[in-house]
Amino acid sequence: MEVTIMLYDGITALDAIGPYEVFAATQQCNVKFVAKKKGIIKLDSKMGYLHADYSFSEITSADILVVPGCSPPNYKDPMNDEGTLNWIRKMHNTSKWTTSVCNGSLILGAAGLLNDVEATSHWGSFDILQSLGAIPTEERVVRQGKIVTAAGISSGIDMALQLVAWEFGEDLSRGVQLILEYDPQPPFDTGSIKKAPAPLIENIKMLLQELSEKEPNM
Amino acid sequence: MEVTIMLYDGITALDAIGPYEVFAATQQCNVKFVAKKKGIIKLDSKMGYLHADYSFSEITSADILVVPGCSPPNYKDPMNDEGTLNWIRKMHNTSKWTTSVCNGSLILGAAGLLNDVEATSHWGSFDILQSLGAIPTEERVVRQGKIVTAAGISSGIDMALQLVAWEFGEDLSRGVQLILEYDPQPPFDTGSIKKAPAPLIENIKMLLQELSEKEPNM
């Protein structure tokens, strides 16, 4: 099974590496990191890099397309780049699954793939998601037809485990979970806006808002 | 706070990127990816790369050292490389925290840091961990003095959230959890050998055993 993970400057590393690790552990997926231009890709933190082994022109189809997210407002660059959006549309035409992690769904939306589609995103990006025609849905993994969107950053792991179950069966997904020793034990229980205290949510909202009002500078 | 993540060819990406993403989200950590030789670093899957921005000779101290793991038997290379082990010992001399993810603890053990120390590793590596003088301990995150070891692959996220709580306080750790939307919802509950069915554990054990008997070929 061919899995293509789209990279771009300013990306959030875990959005890409979470699903990558799940698909790699199946030993039945050929995972490719693909970007507009191959080579090293700057992370949103400006403290490291991922690496695109292929350029858009080299990869024109995949069974699974994954579009990861980024710190605001880095999604603006791919959302405003017709080359990127056209490549996504072309990949989507023949994909079995078109997926996103975090605010990667905004990029799918900009490509016109989410009109009247139930979808999720990072909890801080629901307004923009709605403005792109999607029906924002507060679930960790939202599947509608062949479009699967996941919530913020870490949720790509859960989404990929679901995709493995759907494509290869539940036994392989269970095995991958054991290989990754994915038995999460977060020290607190504040990972969603349904659980975190209101003042904490307000603080993070302000931080994300301040970030989103800046210009992308990757 | 200075965080150094050690990279080497044959590494498991999520072991490194899980903790990286947590520390990066604090906006109070300077995270550096460091390897014997800087440049691109081959992943264990042979389907991608990480990137070391610094060489060992450039980084001689950090507040937090993270040593990630790898697919068996790729740990053999760093475990048998005196340059790597000496660098780890030097970093450990002045670190506030010396940590590992997955079978990265075997590399700490090879450096002589785990004699009579309670430590964990990937569940498939407990025999080797014991042979290196450690006291294998079946917990997701094991803290003894300034040495903190985490269980397999995905556990580095939980470990880093703990470290953030210990260093910066629980509020920041809660905030990072919300930024990462780390509200795990794995589709199954087979992420530890305490929970997975016995036949599944046996299958994965055989797979890991077969891998570990090969020669590293990164």
Tab-separated table of C-alpha atoms in Angstrom:
chain	number	residue	atom	x	y	z
A	1	MET	CA	0.000	0.000	0.000
A	2	GLU	CA	1.347	3.398	-1.027
A	3	VAL	CA	1.172	6.144	1.630
A	4	THR	CA	2.170	9.689	0.740
A	5	ILE	CA	2.774	12.264	3.471
A	6	MET	CA	2.832	15.846	2.216
A	7	LEU	CA	5.469	18.125	3.769
A	8	TYR	CA	5.898	21.898	3.603
A	9	ASP	CA	7.991	24.480	5.413
A	10	GLY	CA	6.551	25.382	8.787
A	11	ILE	CA	4.976	21.965	9.409
A	12	THR	CA	4.428	20.378	12.831
A	13	ALA	CA	6.698	17.326	12.961
A	14	LEU	CA	4.462	15.050	15.047
A	15	ASP	CA	1.531	15.548	12.650
A	16	ALA	CA	3.608	13.782	10.008
A	17	ILE	CA	5.664	11.375	12.115
A	18	GLY	CA	2.749	9.980	14.160
A	19	PRO	CA	0.972	8.488	11.109
A	20	TYR	CA	4.301	7.638	9.441
A	21	GLU	CA	5.329	5.479	12.411
A	22	VAL	CA	2.012	3.605	12.439
A	23	PHE	CA	2.104	2.889	8.704
A	24	ALA	CA	5.800	1.949	8.827
A	25	ALA	CA	5.149	-0.542	11.647
A	26	THR	CA	2.659	-2.452	9.498
A	27	GLN	CA	5.596	-3.496	7.299
A	28	GLN	CA	3.029	-3.438	4.504
A	29	CYS	CA	3.121	0.225	3.546
A	30	ASN	CA	5.496	2.096	1.321
A	31	VAL	CA	5.571	5.525	2.968
A	32	LYS	CA	6.871	8.491	0.992
A	33	PHE	CA	7.543	12.023	2.237
A	34	VAL	CA	6.699	14.408	-0.576
A	35	ALA	CA	6.948	18.199	-0.903
A	36	LYS	CA	6.798	20.840	-3.593
A	37	LYS	CA	10.568	20.713	-3.664
A	38	LYS	CA	12.494	17.786	-2.234
A	39	GLY	CA	15.150	18.237	0.427
A	40	ILE	CA	15.057	19.432	4.006
A	41	ILE	CA	11.832	20.959	5.316
A	42	LYS	CA	11.838	23.539	8.118
A	43	LEU	CA	9.742	22.749	11.195
A	44	ASP	CA	7.387	25.313	12.723
A	45	SER	CA	9.520	25.496	15.860
A	46	LYS	CA	12.524	26.559	13.768
A	47	MET	CA	14.471	24.007	15.800
A	48	GLY	CA	14.807	21.213	13.275
A	49	TYR	CA	13.928	19.665	9.949
A	50	LEU	CA	12.133	16.813	8.283
A	51	HIS	CA	13.142	15.595	4.843
A	52	ALA	CA	11.127	15.286	1.637
A	53	ASP	CA	12.499	12.465	-0.472
A	54	TYR	CA	10.237	13.223	-3.422
A	55	SER	CA	8.830	16.275	-5.167
A	56	PHE	CA	5.191	16.703	-6.195
A	57	SER	CA	6.103	16.085	-9.819
A	58	GLU	CA	7.505	12.642	-8.947
A	59	ILE	CA	4.449	11.362	-7.048
A	60	THR	CA	1.107	11.567	-8.774
A	61	SER	CA	-0.939	8.928	-6.937
A	62	ALA	CA	-1.131	7.062	-3.630
A	63	ASP	CA	-3.562	4.848	-1.773
A	64	ILE	CA	-3.437	7.110	1.262
A	65	LEU	CA	-2.632	10.820	1.217
A	66	VAL	CA	-1.822	12.470	4.570
A	67	VAL	CA	-1.775	16.269	4.850
A	68	PRO	CA	-0.279	17.291	8.224
A	69	GLY	CA	-0.838	20.607	10.005
A	70	CYS	CA	1.384	23.331	11.372
A	71	SER	CA	1.595	26.205	13.827
A	72	PRO	CA	-0.621	29.098	12.770
A	73	PRO	CA	-0.360	30.858	10.376
A	74	ASN	CA	1.932	28.549	8.386
A	75	TYR	CA	-1.033	26.898	6.678
A	76	LYS	CA	-1.498	30.119	4.711
A	77	ASP	CA	1.390	29.321	2.380
A	78	PRO	CA	0.095	25.951	1.116
A	79	MET	CA	-3.503	27.253	1.197
A	80	ASN	CA	-2.540	30.038	-1.187
A	81	ASP	CA	-0.312	28.017	-3.457
A	82	GLU	CA	-2.142	26.771	-6.542
A	83	GLY	CA	0.618	24.255	-7.303
A	84	THR	CA	0.107	22.617	-3.920
A	85	LEU	CA	-3.685	22.699	-4.138
A	86	ASN	CA	-3.701	21.253	-7.657
A	87	TRP	CA	-1.381	18.465	-6.565
A	88	ILE	CA	-3.720	17.647	-3.656
A	89	ARG	CA	-6.728	17.627	-6.005
A	90	LYS	CA	-4.918	15.308	-8.403
A	91	MET	CA	-3.891	12.936	-5.591
A	92	HIS	CA	-7.442	12.993	-4.240
A	93	ASN	CA	-8.882	12.001	-7.631
A	94	THR	CA	-7.392	8.514	-7.387
A	95	SER	CA	-6.698	8.037	-3.657
A	96	LYS	CA	-8.446	5.404	-1.567
A	97	TRP	CA	-8.193	7.726	1.429
A	98	THR	CA	-7.496	11.446	1.588
A	99	THR	CA	-6.616	12.431	5.142
A	100	SER	CA	-5.382	15.269	7.290
A	101	VAL	CA	-4.005	15.809	10.767
A	102	CYS	CA	-4.620	18.966	12.823
A	103	ASN	CA	-5.140	22.097	10.740
A	104	GLY	CA	-3.980	20.169	7.679
A	105	SER	CA	-7.741	19.982	7.112
A	106	LEU	CA	-7.667	23.711	6.308
A	107	ILE	CA	-5.409	22.879	3.366
A	108	LEU	CA	-7.824	20.180	2.190
A	109	GLY	CA	-10.561	22.793	2.558
A	110	ALA	CA	-8.627	25.323	0.494
A	111	ALA	CA	-8.317	22.678	-2.209
A	112	GLY	CA	-12.113	22.533	-2.251
A	113	LEU	CA	-12.392	19.010	-0.861
A	114	LEU	CA	-14.473	19.765	2.222
A	115	ASN	CA	-17.621	21.450	0.869
A	116	ASP	CA	-20.449	20.205	3.109
A	117	VAL	CA	-18.130	17.513	4.460
A	118	GLU	CA	-18.047	16.726	8.183
A	119	ALA	CA	-14.457	17.278	9.252
A	120	THR	CA	-12.298	18.092	12.224
A	121	SER	CA	-9.118	20.072	12.826
A	122	HIS	CA	-7.116	21.393	15.739
A	123	TRP	CA	-9.706	22.739	18.197
A	124	GLY	CA	-8.291	26.229	17.667
A	125	SER	CA	-9.053	26.196	13.914
A	126	PHE	CA	-12.760	25.381	13.790
A	127	ASP	CA	-13.777	28.891	12.668
A	128	ILE	CA	-11.492	28.782	9.643
A	129	LEU	CA	-12.559	25.206	8.907
A	130	GLN	CA	-16.184	26.325	8.789
A	131	SER	CA	-15.358	29.307	6.584
A	132	LEU	CA	-13.961	26.830	4.045
A	133	GLY	CA	-17.302	25.085	3.682
A	134	ALA	CA	-16.743	22.132	6.013
A	135	ILE	CA	-19.090	21.022	8.770
A	136	PRO	CA	-16.838	21.157	11.868
A	137	THR	CA	-17.263	18.034	13.948
A	138	GLU	CA	-15.809	17.630	17.430
A	139	GLU	CA	-14.458	14.108	17.195
A	140	ARG	CA	-10.890	12.863	17.340
A	141	VAL	CA	-11.179	11.103	13.980
A	142	VAL	CA	-13.905	12.006	11.489
A	143	ARG	CA	-14.535	9.738	8.510
A	144	GLN	CA	-16.818	10.820	5.721
A	145	GLY	CA	-16.585	8.810	2.554
A	146	LYS	CA	-12.921	8.516	1.753
A	147	ILE	CA	-12.008	11.729	3.558
A	148	VAL	CA	-10.666	11.211	7.073
A	149	THR	CA	-9.674	14.182	9.204
A	150	ALA	CA	-8.041	14.041	12.625
A	151	ALA	CA	-7.985	16.559	15.478
A	152	GLY	CA	-4.854	18.311	16.781
A	153	ILE	CA	-1.239	17.139	16.369
A	154	SER	CA	-1.111	13.863	18.371
A	155	SER	CA	-4.402	12.564	16.930
A	156	GLY	CA	-2.696	11.420	13.745
A	157	ILE	CA	-1.550	8.312	15.624
A	158	ASP	CA	-5.141	7.330	16.430
A	159	MET	CA	-6.265	8.130	12.877
A	160	ALA	CA	-3.551	5.974	11.318
A	161	LEU	CA	-4.376	3.057	13.624
A	162	GLN	CA	-7.993	3.334	12.430
A	163	LEU	CA	-6.917	3.403	8.783
A	164	VAL	CA	-4.757	0.310	9.329
A	165	ALA	CA	-7.745	-1.449	10.896
A	166	TRP	CA	-10.000	-0.502	7.973
A	167	GLU	CA	-7.478	-1.440	5.295
A	168	PHE	CA	-5.636	-4.430	6.775
A	169	GLY	CA	-7.954	-5.607	9.545
A	170	GLU	CA	-8.126	-5.137	13.279
A	171	ASP	CA	-5.482	-7.744	14.104
A	172	LEU	CA	-2.726	-5.860	12.304
A	173	SER	CA	-3.807	-2.599	13.938
A	174	ARG	CA	-3.658	-4.284	17.359
A	175	GLY	CA	-0.193	-5.601	16.542
A	176	VAL	CA	1.037	-2.171	15.474
A	177	GLN	CA	-0.290	-0.717	18.721
A	178	LEU	CA	1.737	-3.306	20.665
A	179	ILE	CA	4.893	-2.681	18.609
A	180	LEU	CA	4.588	1.061	19.275
A	181	GLU	CA	3.729	0.285	22.906
A	182	TYR	CA	0.916	2.774	22.464
A	183	ASP	CA	-0.618	2.487	25.896
A	184	PRO	CA	-0.951	6.220	26.540
A	185	GLN	CA	-0.596	7.462	30.099
A	186	PRO	CA	-0.594	11.247	29.934
A	187	PRO	CA	0.149	12.672	33.391
A	188	PHE	CA	-2.935	14.924	33.221
A	189	ASP	CA	-6.310	14.849	31.499
A	190	THR	CA	-6.341	18.181	29.725
A	191	GLY	CA	-5.876	17.045	26.123
A	192	SER	CA	-9.231	18.263	24.799
A	193	ILE	CA	-11.368	21.345	25.265
A	194	LYS	CA	-14.043	19.060	26.692
A	195	LYS	CA	-11.715	18.242	29.594
A	196	ALA	CA	-9.327	21.153	30.137
A	197	PRO	CA	-10.207	23.936	32.597
A	198	ALA	CA	-11.680	27.072	31.002
A	199	PRO	CA	-8.852	29.474	31.992
A	200	LEU	CA	-6.281	27.150	30.408
A	201	ILE	CA	-8.312	26.992	27.197
A	202	GLU	CA	-8.542	30.801	27.133
A	203	ASN	CA	-4.769	31.141	27.600
A	204	ILE	CA	-3.931	28.765	24.766
A	205	LYS	CA	-6.595	30.353	22.555
A	206	MET	CA	-4.947	33.759	23.021
A	207	LEU	CA	-1.545	32.300	22.220
A	208	LEU	CA	-2.858	30.655	19.030
A	209	GLN	CA	-4.720	33.826	18.057
A	210	GLU	CA	-1.566	35.924	18.433
A	211	LEU	CA	0.354	33.436	16.308
A	212	SER	CA	-2.325	33.314	13.618
A	213	GLU	CA	-2.272	37.083	13.193
A	214	LYS	CA	1.401	37.054	12.284
A	215	GLU	CA	2.646	36.579	8.759
A	216	PRO	CA	4.107	33.176	7.837
A	217	ASN	CA	7.861	33.598	7.994
A	218	MET	CA	9.190	30.189	7.148
B	1	MET	CA	16.264	25.135	28.931
B	2	GLU	CA	18.581	23.237	26.610
B	3	VAL	CA	17.275	19.892	25.322
B	4	THR	CA	19.523	17.666	23.232
B	5	ILE	CA	18.077	14.752	21.265
B	6	MET	CA	20.676	12.251	20.083
B	7	LEU	CA	20.182	10.855	16.579
B	8	TYR	CA	21.862	7.947	14.802
B	9	ASP	CA	21.255	5.965	11.624
B	10	GLY	CA	18.549	3.347	12.064
B	11	ILE	CA	16.596	5.335	14.666
B	12	THR	CA	12.822	5.166	15.198
B	13	ALA	CA	11.456	8.586	14.248
B	14	LEU	CA	8.630	8.794	16.792
B	15	ASP	CA	11.033	8.076	19.685
B	16	ALA	CA	12.719	11.379	18.875
B	17	ILE	CA	9.805	13.438	17.546
B	18	GLY	CA	7.385	12.644	20.404
B	19	PRO	CA	9.569	14.303	23.085
B	20	TYR	CA	10.721	16.995	20.625
B	21	GLU	CA	7.133	18.110	20.004
B	22	VAL	CA	6.359	18.318	23.726
B	23	PHE	CA	9.474	20.347	24.514
B	24	ALA	CA	8.965	22.576	21.475
B	25	ALA	CA	5.386	23.347	22.532
B	26	THR	CA	6.578	24.718	25.890
B	27	GLN	CA	8.147	27.614	23.945
B	28	GLN	CA	10.731	27.542	26.732
B	29	CYS	CA	13.103	24.892	25.435
B	30	ASN	CA	15.886	25.138	22.930
B	31	VAL	CA	15.782	21.687	21.300
B	32	LYS	CA	18.796	20.490	19.340
B	33	PHE	CA	19.088	17.360	17.200
B	34	VAL	CA	22.642	16.071	17.544
B	35	ALA	CA	24.493	13.136	15.970
B	36	LYS	CA	28.028	11.883	15.555
B	37	LYS	CA	28.029	13.526	12.169
B	38	LYS	CA	25.525	16.215	11.262
B	39	GLY	CA	23.256	15.936	8.242
B	40	ILE	CA	20.476	13.573	7.288
B	41	ILE	CA	19.896	10.499	9.457
B	42	LYS	CA	18.387	7.302	8.033
B	43	LEU	CA	15.269	5.964	9.739
B	44	ASP	CA	14.923	2.300	10.685
B	45	SER	CA	12.127	1.843	8.154
B	46	LYS	CA	14.457	2.956	5.354
B	47	MET	CA	11.558	5.122	4.202
B	48	GLY	CA	12.718	8.525	5.349
B	49	TYR	CA	15.140	10.695	7.271
B	50	LEU	CA	15.500	12.980	10.241
B	51	HIS	CA	18.144	15.691	10.332
B	52	ALA	CA	20.956	16.318	12.812
B	53	ASP	CA	21.736	20.025	12.958
B	54	TYR	CA	24.756	19.572	15.222
B	55	SER	CA	27.602	17.101	15.648
B	56	PHE	CA	28.704	15.646	18.998
B	57	SER	CA	31.770	17.879	18.984
B	58	GLU	CA	29.562	20.992	18.853
B	59	ILE	CA	27.314	20.106	21.805
B	60	THR	CA	28.981	19.205	25.060
B	61	SER	CA	26.243	19.907	27.616
B	62	ALA	CA	22.465	20.140	27.949
B	63	ASP	CA	19.873	20.308	30.684
B	64	ILE	CA	18.016	17.338	29.227
B	65	LEU	CA	19.569	14.593	27.115
B	66	VAL	CA	17.173	12.303	25.211
B	67	VAL	CA	18.454	9.045	23.704
B	68	PRO	CA	15.795	7.543	21.402
B	69	GLY	CA	15.524	3.895	20.396
B	70	CYS	CA	15.364	2.014	17.124
B	71	SER	CA	14.302	-1.217	15.464
B	72	PRO	CA	16.443	-4.148	16.605
B	73	PRO	CA	19.349	-4.601	16.101
B	74	ASN	CA	20.222	-1.005	15.173
B	75	TYR	CA	21.118	-0.195	18.785
B	76	LYS	CA	24.246	-2.333	18.329
B	77	ASP	CA	26.044	0.376	16.362
B	78	PRO	CA	25.816	3.125	19.006
B	79	MET	CA	26.287	0.547	21.800
B	80	ASN	CA	29.595	-0.503	20.273
B	81	ASP	CA	30.836	2.942	19.360
B	82	GLU	CA	33.148	4.399	21.990
B	83	GLY	CA	32.816	7.892	20.532
B	84	THR	CA	29.067	7.789	21.054
B	85	LEU	CA	29.301	6.255	24.530
B	86	ASN	CA	31.941	8.760	25.654
B	87	TRP	CA	29.790	11.636	24.404
B	88	ILE	CA	26.801	10.279	26.354
B	89	ARG	CA	28.954	9.946	29.507
B	90	LYS	CA	30.186	13.515	29.117
B	91	MET	CA	26.663	14.849	28.581
B	92	HIS	CA	25.443	12.856	31.589
B	93	ASN	CA	28.140	14.365	33.838
B	94	THR	CA	26.507	17.784	33.721
B	95	SER	CA	22.899	17.073	32.662
B	96	LYS	CA	19.941	17.773	34.903
B	97	TRP	CA	18.139	14.843	33.319
B	98	THR	CA	19.494	11.953	31.265
B	99	THR	CA	16.641	10.168	29.509
B	100	SER	CA	15.834	7.500	26.972
B	101	VAL	CA	12.870	6.313	24.943
B	102	CYS	CA	12.282	2.669	24.003
B	103	ASN	CA	15.470	0.628	23.643
B	104	GLY	CA	17.479	3.846	23.808
B	105	SER	CA	17.944	2.678	27.410
B	106	LEU	CA	20.181	-0.103	26.076
B	107	ILE	CA	22.535	2.606	24.801
B	108	LEU	CA	22.499	4.309	28.213
B	109	GLY	CA	23.247	0.881	29.683
B	110	ALA	CA	26.154	0.325	27.302
B	111	ALA	CA	27.543	3.669	28.452
B	112	GLY	CA	27.549	2.261	31.988
B	113	LEU	CA	24.832	4.557	33.315
B	114	LEU	CA	22.322	1.935	34.420
B	115	ASN	CA	24.252	-0.246	36.884
B	116	ASP	CA	21.720	-1.194	39.591
B	117	VAL	CA	19.383	1.480	38.255
B	118	GLU	CA	15.671	0.787	37.858
B	119	ALA	CA	14.893	1.392	34.193
B	120	THR	CA	12.512	0.481	31.425
B	121	SER	CA	12.749	-0.082	27.681
B	122	HIS	CA	10.622	-1.470	24.891
B	123	TRP	CA	8.942	-4.569	26.356
B	124	GLY	CA	10.842	-6.705	23.854
B	125	SER	CA	14.248	-5.581	25.175
B	126	PHE	CA	14.038	-6.365	28.893
B	127	ASP	CA	16.510	-9.285	28.691
B	128	ILE	CA	19.229	-7.137	27.135
B	129	LEU	CA	18.444	-4.319	29.559
B	130	GLN	CA	19.017	-6.677	32.481
B	131	SER	CA	22.246	-8.006	30.970
B	132	LEU	CA	23.549	-4.437	31.034
B	133	GLY	CA	23.183	-4.206	34.816
B	134	ALA	CA	19.850	-2.383	35.012
B	135	ILE	CA	16.878	-3.438	37.110
B	136	PRO	CA	14.101	-3.782	34.502
B	137	THR	CA	10.911	-2.141	35.721
B	138	GLU	CA	7.577	-2.509	33.977
B	139	GLU	CA	6.347	1.067	34.088
B	140	ARG	CA	5.695	3.504	31.269
B	141	VAL	CA	8.052	6.112	32.719
B	142	VAL	CA	10.718	5.185	35.292
B	143	ARG	CA	12.526	7.934	37.206
B	144	GLN	CA	15.500	7.137	39.355
B	145	GLY	CA	17.560	10.091	40.403
B	146	LYS	CA	18.177	12.126	37.284
B	147	ILE	CA	17.832	9.143	34.959
B	148	VAL	CA	14.398	8.803	33.353
B	149	THR	CA	13.658	5.937	30.982
B	150	ALA	CA	10.469	5.443	29.000
B	151	ALA	CA	8.889	2.301	27.550
B	152	GLY	CA	8.422	1.637	23.808
B	153	ILE	CA	8.290	4.237	21.020
B	154	SER	CA	5.137	6.274	21.798
B	155	SER	CA	5.930	6.545	25.521
B	156	GLY	CA	8.359	9.396	24.911
B	157	ILE	CA	5.377	11.740	24.703
B	158	ASP	CA	4.256	10.800	28.220
B	159	MET	CA	7.820	11.008	29.522
B	160	ALA	CA	8.369	14.485	28.109
B	161	LEU	CA	5.077	15.724	29.576
B	162	GLN	CA	6.290	14.460	32.971
B	163	LEU	CA	9.641	16.214	32.559
B	164	VAL	CA	7.878	19.451	31.649
B	165	ALA	CA	5.748	19.133	34.777
B	166	TRP	CA	8.812	18.508	36.964
B	167	GLU	CA	10.865	21.321	35.452
B	168	PHE	CA	8.295	23.998	34.638
B	169	GLY	CA	5.292	23.009	36.748
B	170	GLU	CA	2.069	21.154	36.124
B	171	ASP	CA	0.249	24.091	34.547
B	172	LEU	CA	2.642	24.313	31.619
B	173	SER	CA	2.479	20.550	31.108
B	174	ARG	CA	-1.331	20.741	31.073
B	175	GLY	CA	-1.135	23.559	28.515
B	176	VAL	CA	1.227	21.592	26.282
B	177	GLN	CA	-1.149	18.633	26.424
B	178	LEU	CA	-3.971	20.882	25.228
B	179	ILE	CA	-1.849	22.417	22.442
B	180	LEU	CA	-0.939	18.923	21.221
B	181	GLU	CA	-4.573	17.872	21.695
B	182	TYR	CA	-3.140	14.827	23.413
B	183	ASP	CA	-6.383	13.142	24.371
B	184	PRO	CA	-5.454	9.673	23.179
B	185	GLN	CA	-8.194	7.442	21.806
B	186	PRO	CA	-6.510	4.349	20.417
B	187	PRO	CA	-9.090	2.176	18.653
B	188	PHE	CA	-7.993	-0.885	20.648
B	189	ASP	CA	-6.449	-1.563	24.046
B	190	THR	CA	-3.464	-3.693	23.115
B	191	GLY	CA	-0.639	-1.225	23.697
B	192	SER	CA	1.081	-3.096	26.523
B	193	ILE	CA	1.921	-6.722	27.249
B	194	LYS	CA	-0.297	-6.434	30.310
B	195	LYS	CA	-3.294	-5.887	28.025
B	196	ALA	CA	-2.609	-7.551	24.664
B	197	PRO	CA	-3.738	-11.141	24.022
B	198	ALA	CA	-1.002	-13.764	24.468
B	199	PRO	CA	-0.936	-14.979	20.823
B	200	LEU	CA	-0.443	-11.398	19.597
B	201	ILE	CA	2.439	-10.902	22.031
B	202	GLU	CA	4.050	-14.141	20.836
B	203	ASN	CA	3.761	-13.074	17.188
B	204	ILE	CA	5.368	-9.690	17.770
B	205	LYS	CA	8.051	-11.279	19.972
B	206	MET	CA	9.006	-13.617	17.135
B	207	LEU	CA	9.137	-10.715	14.689
B	208	LEU	CA	11.385	-8.689	17.025
B	209	GLN	CA	13.566	-11.724	17.711
B	210	GLU	CA	14.076	-12.339	13.992
B	211	LEU	CA	15.009	-8.695	13.499
B	212	SER	CA	17.420	-8.662	16.449
B	213	GLU	CA	19.347	-11.641	15.065
B	214	LYS	CA	20.161	-9.761	11.876
B	215	GLU	CA	23.182	-7.549	11.502
B	216	PRO	CA	22.601	-3.785	11.564
B	217	ASN	CA	22.622	-2.677	7.948
B	218	MET	CA	22.004	1.025	8.118
